[in-house]
Short mmCIF file of C-alpha atoms in Angstrom, two decimals:
data_model
loop_
_atom_site.label_atom_id
_atom_site.label_comp_id
_atom_site.label_asym_id
_atom_site.label_seq_id
_atom_site.Cartn_x
_atom_site.Cartn_y
_atom_site.Cartn_z
CA MET A 551 54.48 -69.27 37.56
CA SER A 552 57.93 -69.16 39.26
CA VAL A 553 60.35 -66.30 39.23
CA LEU A 554 64.00 -67.32 38.91
CA ARG A 555 66.71 -65.04 40.14
CA ARG A 556 70.28 -65.65 39.08
CA ALA A 557 73.08 -65.13 41.55
CA LYS A 558 75.67 -62.63 40.38
CA THR A 559 79.35 -63.14 41.29
CA TRP A 560 82.05 -60.50 41.14
CA GLU A 561 85.74 -61.21 41.51
CA ILE A 562 87.76 -58.54 43.22
CA SER A 563 91.54 -58.63 43.02
CA GLU A 564 93.82 -56.45 45.05
CA SER A 565 97.50 -56.14 44.48
CA GLU A 566 100.08 -54.47 46.71
CA GLY A 567 103.16 -52.64 45.63
CA SER A 568 105.54 -55.14 47.22
CA ASP A 569 106.64 -58.21 45.33
CA SER A 570 106.38 -60.38 48.42
CA GLU A 571 102.64 -60.07 48.82
CA SER A 572 100.57 -62.43 46.83
CA SER A 573 97.36 -61.51 45.15
CA GLN A 574 94.11 -62.18 46.98
CA THR A 575 90.79 -62.89 45.32
CA VAL A 576 87.51 -62.10 47.09
CA THR A 577 84.35 -63.63 45.72
CA VAL A 578 80.99 -61.88 46.46
CA THR A 579 77.82 -63.74 45.78
CA THR A 580 74.45 -61.88 45.58
CA LEU A 581 71.54 -63.99 46.66
CA PRO A 582 68.06 -63.49 45.33
CA SER A 583 66.10 -61.05 47.52
CA SER A 584 62.45 -61.29 48.47
CA PRO A 585 59.98 -59.35 46.25
CA THR A 586 58.87 -55.86 47.35
CA LYS A 587 55.28 -54.91 48.12
CA SER A 588 54.77 -53.07 44.82
CA GLU A 589 56.15 -55.99 42.89
CA ALA A 590 53.89 -58.30 44.85
CA ARG A 591 50.83 -56.17 44.04
CA GLN A 592 51.82 -56.07 40.37
CA THR A 593 52.32 -59.81 40.34
CA SER A 594 49.02 -60.38 42.09
CA ALA A 595 47.24 -58.10 39.61
CA LEU A 596 48.74 -59.90 36.64
CA SER A 597 48.11 -63.38 38.02
CA PRO A 598 44.91 -65.18 36.99
CA PRO A 599 42.16 -65.81 39.55
CA ARG A 600 42.66 -68.65 41.89
CA PRO A 601 40.79 -71.81 41.11
CA ASP A 602 39.46 -72.10 44.67
CA GLY A 603 37.60 -68.72 44.31
CA ARG A 604 39.41 -67.03 47.19
CA GLY A 605 40.37 -63.31 46.93
CA THR A 606 38.60 -59.87 46.73
CA PRO A 607 35.31 -60.10 44.74
CA SER A 608 34.45 -57.32 42.19
CA PRO A 609 31.22 -55.35 42.77
CA ALA A 610 28.25 -56.76 40.87
CA ARG A 611 26.69 -54.43 38.16
CA LYS A 612 22.91 -54.10 38.34
CA ARG A 613 21.15 -54.68 35.04
CA ARG A 614 18.41 -52.18 34.09
CA THR A 615 15.03 -53.36 32.94
CA LYS A 616 13.45 -52.39 29.63
CA GLU A 617 10.95 -50.15 31.43
CA GLU A 618 13.75 -48.19 33.10
CA ILE A 619 15.63 -47.84 29.81
CA GLU A 620 12.49 -46.65 28.05
CA ALA A 621 11.70 -44.24 30.90
CA ASP A 622 15.21 -42.76 30.66
CA ARG A 623 14.84 -42.38 26.90
CA GLN A 624 11.44 -40.72 27.32
CA THR A 625 12.88 -38.30 29.89
CA ALA A 626 15.75 -37.46 27.53
CA ARG A 627 13.29 -36.86 24.68
CA GLU A 628 11.13 -34.63 26.86
CA ARG A 629 14.13 -32.59 27.93
CA LYS A 630 15.23 -32.25 24.31
CA GLU A 631 11.74 -31.17 23.22
CA ALA A 632 11.56 -28.67 26.09
CA ARG A 633 14.90 -27.19 25.04
CA GLU A 634 13.72 -26.99 21.44
CA ARG A 635 10.46 -25.30 22.50
CA GLN A 636 12.38 -22.76 24.57
CA ARG A 637 14.73 -22.13 21.68
CA ALA A 638 11.80 -21.69 19.29
CA ALA A 639 10.03 -19.37 21.75
CA ARG A 640 13.14 -17.23 22.14
CA ALA A 641 13.55 -17.09 18.35
CA ARG A 642 9.87 -16.16 17.95
CA GLU A 643 10.11 -13.42 20.58
CA LYS A 644 13.25 -12.09 18.93
CA GLU A 645 11.53 -12.04 15.53
CA GLU A 646 8.48 -10.30 17.01
CA ARG A 647 10.68 -7.66 18.61
CA ARG A 648 12.48 -7.18 15.30
CA GLN A 649 9.19 -6.81 13.43
CA GLU A 650 7.85 -4.40 16.05
CA GLN A 651 10.98 -2.29 15.77
CA ARG A 652 10.65 -2.33 11.98
CA ARG A 653 6.99 -1.29 12.19
CA ARG A 654 7.83 1.53 14.58
CA ARG A 655 10.67 2.67 12.35
CA GLU A 656 8.42 2.63 9.27
CA ALA A 657 5.67 4.47 11.16
CA ALA A 658 8.16 7.11 12.27
CA GLU A 659 9.45 7.48 8.71
CA ASN A 660 5.90 7.75 7.34
CA LEU A 661 5.00 10.34 9.97
CA LYS A 662 8.12 12.28 9.13
CA SER A 663 7.30 12.16 5.42
CA LEU A 664 3.82 13.55 6.11
CA ARG A 665 5.16 16.75 7.61
CA PRO A 666 4.47 19.78 5.39
CA GLU A 667 8.13 20.56 4.75
CA ASN A 668 8.77 16.98 3.58
CA CYS A 669 5.42 16.50 1.86
CA LEU A 670 6.06 19.64 -0.18
CA LYS A 671 8.97 17.83 -1.83
CA CYS A 672 6.60 15.11 -3.08
CA LEU A 673 4.23 17.50 -4.87
CA THR A 674 4.53 18.28 -8.56
CA VAL A 675 2.79 21.26 -10.16
CA CYS A 676 1.55 20.26 -13.63
CA VAL A 677 1.07 23.23 -15.96
CA ASP A 678 -0.74 22.99 -19.28
CA PRO A 679 1.42 24.26 -22.21
CA ALA A 680 -1.40 26.51 -23.44
CA LEU A 681 -0.93 28.74 -20.38
CA LEU A 682 2.67 29.51 -21.34
CA GLN A 683 1.45 31.34 -24.41
CA GLN A 684 -0.11 34.06 -22.26
CA ASP A 685 1.83 37.16 -21.31
CA GLY A 686 3.16 37.05 -17.77
CA SER A 687 3.07 33.26 -17.37
CA ASP A 688 6.85 33.26 -16.87
CA ILE A 689 6.21 34.72 -13.40
CA LEU A 690 4.73 31.40 -12.34
CA LEU A 691 7.66 29.36 -13.65
CA ASP A 692 10.25 31.71 -12.13
CA THR A 693 8.51 31.48 -8.76
CA LEU A 694 8.41 27.68 -8.85
CA VAL A 695 12.10 27.59 -9.71
CA ALA A 696 12.92 30.05 -6.92
CA PHE A 697 11.06 27.89 -4.36
CA GLU A 698 12.74 24.76 -5.76
CA TRP A 699 9.39 23.07 -6.21
CA LYS A 700 8.92 20.31 -8.74
CA PHE A 701 6.84 21.19 -11.78
CA SER A 702 6.14 19.72 -15.19
CA ILE A 703 4.78 21.14 -18.42
CA GLU A 704 2.43 18.59 -19.97
CA SER A 705 -0.95 18.56 -21.63
CA GLN A 706 -3.86 18.36 -19.19
CA PRO A 707 -7.30 16.80 -19.76
CA LEU A 708 -8.75 20.25 -19.12
CA PRO A 709 -7.13 22.92 -21.34
CA ARG A 710 -5.48 25.91 -19.62
CA SER A 711 -5.51 24.16 -16.25
CA ILE A 712 -3.02 23.54 -13.45
CA THR A 713 -3.11 20.30 -11.47
CA TRP A 714 -1.02 18.68 -8.75
CA THR A 715 0.34 15.14 -8.34
CA ARG A 716 1.76 13.59 -5.18
CA ASP A 717 4.52 10.98 -5.17
CA LEU A 718 3.64 8.02 -2.97
CA PRO A 719 6.15 6.04 -0.89
CA GLN A 720 7.48 2.89 -2.51
CA GLY A 721 5.15 -0.05 -2.05
CA ASP A 722 2.12 2.11 -1.19
CA ASP A 723 -0.85 0.70 -3.15
CA GLY A 724 1.56 -0.22 -5.93
CA LYS A 725 1.32 3.27 -7.45
CA GLY A 726 4.06 5.79 -8.05
CA SER A 727 1.94 8.94 -7.78
CA VAL A 728 -1.63 10.08 -7.22
CA GLU A 729 -3.44 13.07 -8.66
CA GLU A 730 -4.81 15.64 -6.24
CA GLU A 731 -8.42 16.75 -6.36
CA GLN A 732 -7.64 20.44 -6.81
CA VAL A 733 -7.80 21.85 -10.37
CA VAL A 734 -7.16 25.50 -11.27
CA LEU A 735 -8.49 26.74 -14.59
CA VAL A 736 -7.01 30.05 -15.75
CA LEU A 737 -9.22 32.05 -18.14
CA ASP A 738 -9.08 35.57 -19.43
CA LEU A 739 -12.09 37.83 -19.30
CA THR A 740 -13.23 37.08 -22.85
CA ASP A 741 -13.20 33.31 -22.32
CA PHE A 742 -15.03 33.70 -19.03
CA MET A 743 -17.79 35.76 -20.69
CA ASP A 744 -18.17 33.04 -23.31
CA MET A 745 -18.52 30.49 -20.53
CA VAL A 746 -21.16 32.58 -18.77
CA VAL A 747 -23.13 32.86 -21.97
CA SER A 748 -22.82 29.08 -22.52
CA VAL A 749 -24.06 28.34 -19.01
CA LYS A 750 -27.00 30.69 -19.47
CA LYS A 751 -27.94 29.01 -22.74
CA MET A 752 -27.59 25.58 -21.15
CA LEU A 753 -29.90 26.57 -18.31
CA ASP A 754 -32.43 28.02 -20.72
CA SER A 755 -32.30 24.93 -22.96
CA GLU A 756 -32.80 22.59 -19.94
CA GLY A 757 -29.45 20.84 -19.88
CA GLU A 758 -28.08 21.10 -23.38
CA GLU A 759 -24.31 21.58 -23.07
CA VAL A 760 -22.76 24.17 -25.37
CA GLY A 761 -19.56 26.19 -25.38
CA SER A 762 -15.91 25.45 -26.06
CA PHE A 763 -14.78 25.74 -22.42
CA LEU A 764 -17.92 24.55 -20.68
CA SER A 765 -18.16 21.14 -22.34
CA PRO A 766 -14.62 19.92 -21.38
CA LEU A 767 -15.15 21.26 -17.86
CA LEU A 768 -18.42 19.42 -17.36
CA GLU A 769 -16.95 16.24 -18.87
CA CYS A 770 -14.06 16.42 -16.42
CA LEU A 771 -16.47 16.82 -13.51
CA ASN A 772 -18.62 13.95 -14.76
CA ARG A 773 -15.59 11.63 -14.90
CA ASP A 774 -14.52 12.46 -11.38
CA ALA A 775 -17.10 14.06 -9.12
CA LYS A 776 -14.49 14.63 -6.39
CA LYS A 777 -12.63 17.20 -8.45
CA VAL A 778 -12.64 20.71 -7.00
CA VAL A 779 -12.31 23.25 -9.81
CA THR A 780 -11.39 26.89 -9.27
CA LEU A 781 -11.82 29.41 -12.07
CA LEU A 782 -9.18 32.14 -12.04
CA VAL A 783 -10.38 35.00 -14.23
CA THR A 784 -7.62 37.43 -15.14
CA ASP A 785 -7.56 40.70 -17.00
CA SER A 786 -4.91 43.36 -17.45
CA GLN A 787 -7.36 46.12 -16.49
CA PRO A 788 -9.96 44.57 -14.18
CA ASP A 789 -13.42 46.06 -14.32
CA TYR A 790 -15.09 43.92 -11.72
CA ARG A 791 -16.19 44.65 -8.20
CA THR A 792 -16.85 42.68 -5.02
CA ASP A 793 -19.86 43.23 -2.81
CA ALA A 794 -19.89 43.20 0.99
CA CYS A 795 -20.91 39.55 1.17
CA GLY A 796 -17.88 38.40 -0.80
CA VAL A 797 -19.79 37.46 -3.98
CA HIS A 798 -17.97 38.67 -7.10
CA LEU A 799 -20.17 40.62 -9.49
CA LEU A 800 -19.28 41.91 -12.93
CA ASP A 801 -19.08 45.60 -13.63
CA GLU A 802 -21.52 47.42 -15.84
CA THR A 803 -19.02 47.23 -18.69
CA ILE A 804 -18.96 43.44 -18.55
CA GLN A 805 -22.72 43.33 -18.17
CA SER A 806 -23.06 45.42 -21.31
CA LYS A 807 -20.76 43.01 -23.14
CA LEU A 808 -22.74 39.99 -21.97
CA GLY A 809 -26.13 41.59 -22.48
CA MET A 810 -27.47 40.11 -19.22
CA GLU A 811 -28.84 41.57 -16.02
CA ASP A 812 -27.36 41.19 -12.55
CA LEU A 813 -29.90 38.52 -11.64
CA GLU A 814 -29.01 36.42 -14.67
CA ILE A 815 -25.28 36.66 -13.95
CA GLU A 816 -25.84 35.71 -10.32
CA GLU A 817 -27.91 32.74 -11.48
CA VAL A 818 -24.97 31.54 -13.56
CA LEU A 819 -22.54 31.97 -10.66
CA VAL A 820 -24.85 30.12 -8.26
CA TYR A 821 -25.13 27.24 -10.74
CA LEU A 822 -21.34 27.00 -11.05
CA GLN A 823 -20.72 27.14 -7.31
CA LEU A 824 -23.58 25.04 -5.93
CA SER A 825 -24.39 22.60 -8.72
CA LYS A 826 -20.87 21.95 -10.05
CA ASN A 827 -18.72 22.93 -7.05
CA ILE A 828 -16.78 25.43 -9.14
CA SER A 829 -15.29 28.38 -7.28
CA LEU A 830 -14.77 31.69 -9.02
CA VAL A 831 -11.97 34.15 -8.25
CA PHE A 832 -11.16 37.35 -10.12
CA LEU A 833 -7.46 38.22 -10.14
CA ASP A 834 -5.37 41.03 -11.48
CA GLY A 835 -2.68 39.53 -13.69
CA TRP A 836 -0.31 36.59 -13.40
CA GLN A 837 1.31 37.75 -10.20
CA GLU A 838 -1.90 37.11 -8.29
CA VAL A 839 -2.38 33.85 -10.19
CA THR A 840 1.08 32.79 -9.05
CA ASN A 841 0.26 33.70 -5.46
CA HIS A 842 -2.91 31.63 -5.63
CA VAL A 843 -1.08 28.61 -7.05
CA CYS A 844 1.57 28.85 -4.31
CA ALA A 845 -1.14 29.08 -1.64
CA VAL A 846 -2.88 25.97 -3.00
CA THR A 847 0.45 24.10 -3.15
CA LYS A 848 1.23 24.89 0.49
CA ALA A 849 -2.29 23.90 1.54
CA LEU A 850 -1.93 20.55 -0.24
CA SER A 851 1.38 19.93 1.53
CA LYS A 852 -0.31 20.41 4.92
CA ARG A 853 -3.31 18.26 4.08
CA PRO A 854 -1.93 14.75 4.88
CA PHE A 855 -0.70 15.77 8.33
CA LYS A 856 -4.02 17.43 9.15
CA LEU A 857 -5.94 14.34 8.03
CA LEU A 858 -3.73 12.23 10.28
CA THR A 859 -4.40 14.41 13.31
CA GLU A 860 -8.13 14.51 12.61
CA ARG A 861 -8.29 10.69 12.68
CA ALA A 862 -7.22 10.65 16.33
CA GLU A 863 -9.75 9.22 18.78
CA LEU A 864 -9.64 12.35 20.96
CA PRO A 865 -8.72 15.24 18.68
CA PHE A 866 -9.60 17.80 21.36
CA CYS A 867 -6.75 16.58 23.60
CA VAL A 868 -3.74 18.67 22.76
CA ASP A 869 -0.15 17.67 23.36
CA GLY A 870 1.23 18.86 26.67
CA SER A 871 2.33 17.90 30.13
CA TRP A 872 -1.06 16.36 30.97
CA ALA A 873 -1.68 14.62 27.64
CA SER A 874 -1.06 11.20 29.20
CA GLY A 875 -3.63 11.79 31.99
CA VAL A 876 -3.40 11.78 35.75
CA ARG A 877 -2.09 8.82 37.70
CA VAL A 878 -4.59 7.37 40.19
CA GLU A 879 -3.27 5.22 43.02
CA ARG A 880 -5.09 2.30 44.64
CA ASP A 881 -5.97 4.38 47.67
CA GLY A 882 -7.82 6.85 45.42
CA SER A 883 -5.26 9.62 45.48
CA GLY A 884 -5.24 11.41 42.16
CA LEU A 885 -9.00 11.27 41.53
CA ILE A 886 -9.37 14.95 42.30
CA GLY A 887 -6.80 15.62 39.56
CA VAL A 888 -8.90 13.61 37.10
CA TRP A 889 -11.96 15.58 38.17
CA SER A 890 -10.08 18.85 37.56
CA LYS A 891 -8.91 17.73 34.09
CA GLN A 892 -12.45 16.69 33.22
CA ILE A 893 -13.69 20.21 33.94
CA GLN A 894 -10.83 21.72 31.91
CA GLN A 895 -12.02 19.84 28.81
CA LEU A 896 -14.90 22.30 28.59
CA ASN A 897 -14.36 25.26 26.33
CA ARG A 898 -12.83 28.38 27.94
CA VAL A 899 -12.34 26.76 31.35
CA SER A 900 -8.90 27.55 32.75
CA PRO A 901 -7.00 25.50 35.35
CA ALA A 902 -7.72 28.19 37.93
CA VAL A 903 -11.48 27.86 37.39
CA ALA A 904 -11.26 24.07 37.57
CA SER A 905 -9.25 24.25 40.81
CA THR A 906 -11.91 26.53 42.33
CA VAL A 907 -14.71 24.11 41.42
CA THR A 908 -12.83 21.05 42.71
CA ALA A 909 -11.98 22.87 45.95
CA ALA A 910 -15.67 23.57 46.58
CA TYR A 911 -16.87 20.15 45.37
CA PRO A 912 -14.03 17.58 45.51
CA SER A 913 -15.96 14.99 43.46
CA PRO A 914 -18.66 14.95 40.76
CA GLN A 915 -21.00 13.09 43.11
CA LEU A 916 -20.89 15.92 45.65
CA LEU A 917 -21.69 18.45 42.93
CA LEU A 918 -24.61 16.32 41.69
CA GLN A 919 -25.96 16.08 45.24
CA ALA A 920 -25.74 19.86 45.51
CA TYR A 921 -27.73 20.18 42.27
CA GLN A 922 -30.40 17.79 43.56
CA SER A 923 -30.78 19.77 46.78
CA LEU A 924 -31.83 22.89 44.84
CA GLY A 925 -35.42 23.36 43.82
CA SER A 926 -35.35 25.35 40.59
CA GLU A 927 -33.47 24.97 37.31
CA ALA A 928 -32.16 28.52 37.49
CA ASP A 929 -30.61 27.92 40.91
CA ARG A 930 -28.86 24.79 39.62
CA LYS A 931 -27.40 26.61 36.61
CA GLY A 932 -26.13 29.45 38.81
CA LEU A 933 -24.76 27.28 41.62
CA LEU A 934 -21.10 27.85 40.66
CA ALA A 935 -21.48 31.42 39.43
CA GLY A 936 -20.54 33.03 42.75
CA LEU A 937 -17.31 31.09 43.40
CA LEU A 938 -14.21 33.31 43.52
CA VAL A 939 -11.30 32.48 41.24
CA LYS A 940 -7.83 33.69 42.25
CA SER A 941 -5.47 34.08 39.34
CA GLY A 942 -2.42 36.34 39.01
CA GLY A 943 -3.13 38.17 42.25
CA LYS A 944 -6.65 39.08 41.09
CA GLU A 945 -10.03 37.71 42.07
CA ARG A 946 -13.01 37.20 39.84
CA ARG A 947 -16.15 35.10 39.85
CA ILE A 948 -16.76 32.07 37.67
CA GLY A 949 -19.86 33.63 36.18
CA PRO A 950 -23.22 32.25 35.05
CA GLU A 951 -22.02 31.09 31.61
CA ILE A 952 -19.39 28.63 32.83
CA SER A 953 -21.64 27.58 35.72
CA ALA A 954 -24.49 26.73 33.34
CA ARG A 955 -22.10 24.88 31.00
CA VAL A 956 -20.78 22.68 33.82
CA TYR A 957 -24.35 21.95 34.88
CA ARG A 958 -25.38 20.91 31.35
CA SER A 959 -22.30 18.69 30.95
CA LEU A 960 -23.17 16.71 34.10
CA THR A 961 -26.96 16.49 33.81
CA ALA A 962 -27.80 16.57 30.09
CA GLN A 963 -29.49 13.46 28.68
CA ASN A 964 -29.05 14.39 25.01
CA PRO A 965 -25.63 13.21 23.69
CA GLN A 966 -25.88 15.63 20.73
CA LEU A 967 -26.40 18.67 22.93
CA VAL A 968 -24.06 21.59 22.24
CA LEU A 969 -22.78 22.90 25.57
CA ASP A 970 -21.86 26.39 24.36
#
């Protein structure tokens, strides 16, 4: 391929001012110049390869085998699967942390709801309408309103009774409320005497149930044996008395009305308390009945929290600075603190007494060796009795009681042995 360059010609004319000078014409011819280096490179790049094969050869590209391609694909798949596994593991850990936080939050909310002040808001006092017909029953309602406690007036399975229901958290056993075991039956003196006579006749007739108040009461107890019934006997002018042992006995006036002796009345009371788990309380009017109902309501509000604390593995460990235990290092430092806390778990053993024992015998093994070196049982029990305890600037001895208790705790073979 040839490149043609055309020569360019310019005519230049110059004229002078005088008339005598003639015009001159200069002709300039531009010859084709040689191509520059950049133009040469561009021309060489655009020109086809030479037929003789001369010039700069391009680098040869190495072709991969099927095994290499498959190996690269397998490596890419493994990396992708590893990334997916890591992503799934992170998502699973995040979900577990979220669930753990939710469980802790629900546990904290449940624990908070079990506190007496919050649990009291979930209780409802259910009063039978028949009780409102008695004089003075408005004291109970006014007191419940003053305390801002929930109450309802509805017919009860047991006439003239007061029961309690507890609202359950949402989703707990699928129930909205549960009935408490406590039942209070309010009777006047005349109804109570009729019940005593009915119980006496039932005992004499070997199990035949009679009486208007006794039959519903026994039926209620037969349906639910866990019910705890308390009989509140009221009278405007009480003529009862209480003996030194706390057993309520009727006065001679009541005995004359019933026509029974003291032994017969006590037999009826023993049957109600021991056979049917029915407690009997004599009260003077509705003010004392109201106080009793309020006391039972407060006790029921404290019950869930007490049951929760009693289910702990170590209920004797109280909350405090040492509740989490003593840290023991690998070199053994801290073991003497554990030994001191172990002694303090015994009843009526103060930190000062424990420090005195651990100062004399820094480990349980040393104390056991000291026990083995003594010949008699009395000497072993009194080994620690003479140690001086310094507390509050005063000195005293440990004494034989604590010394014998420590000895029994370390050497007793009976797990049911009471140390005190």
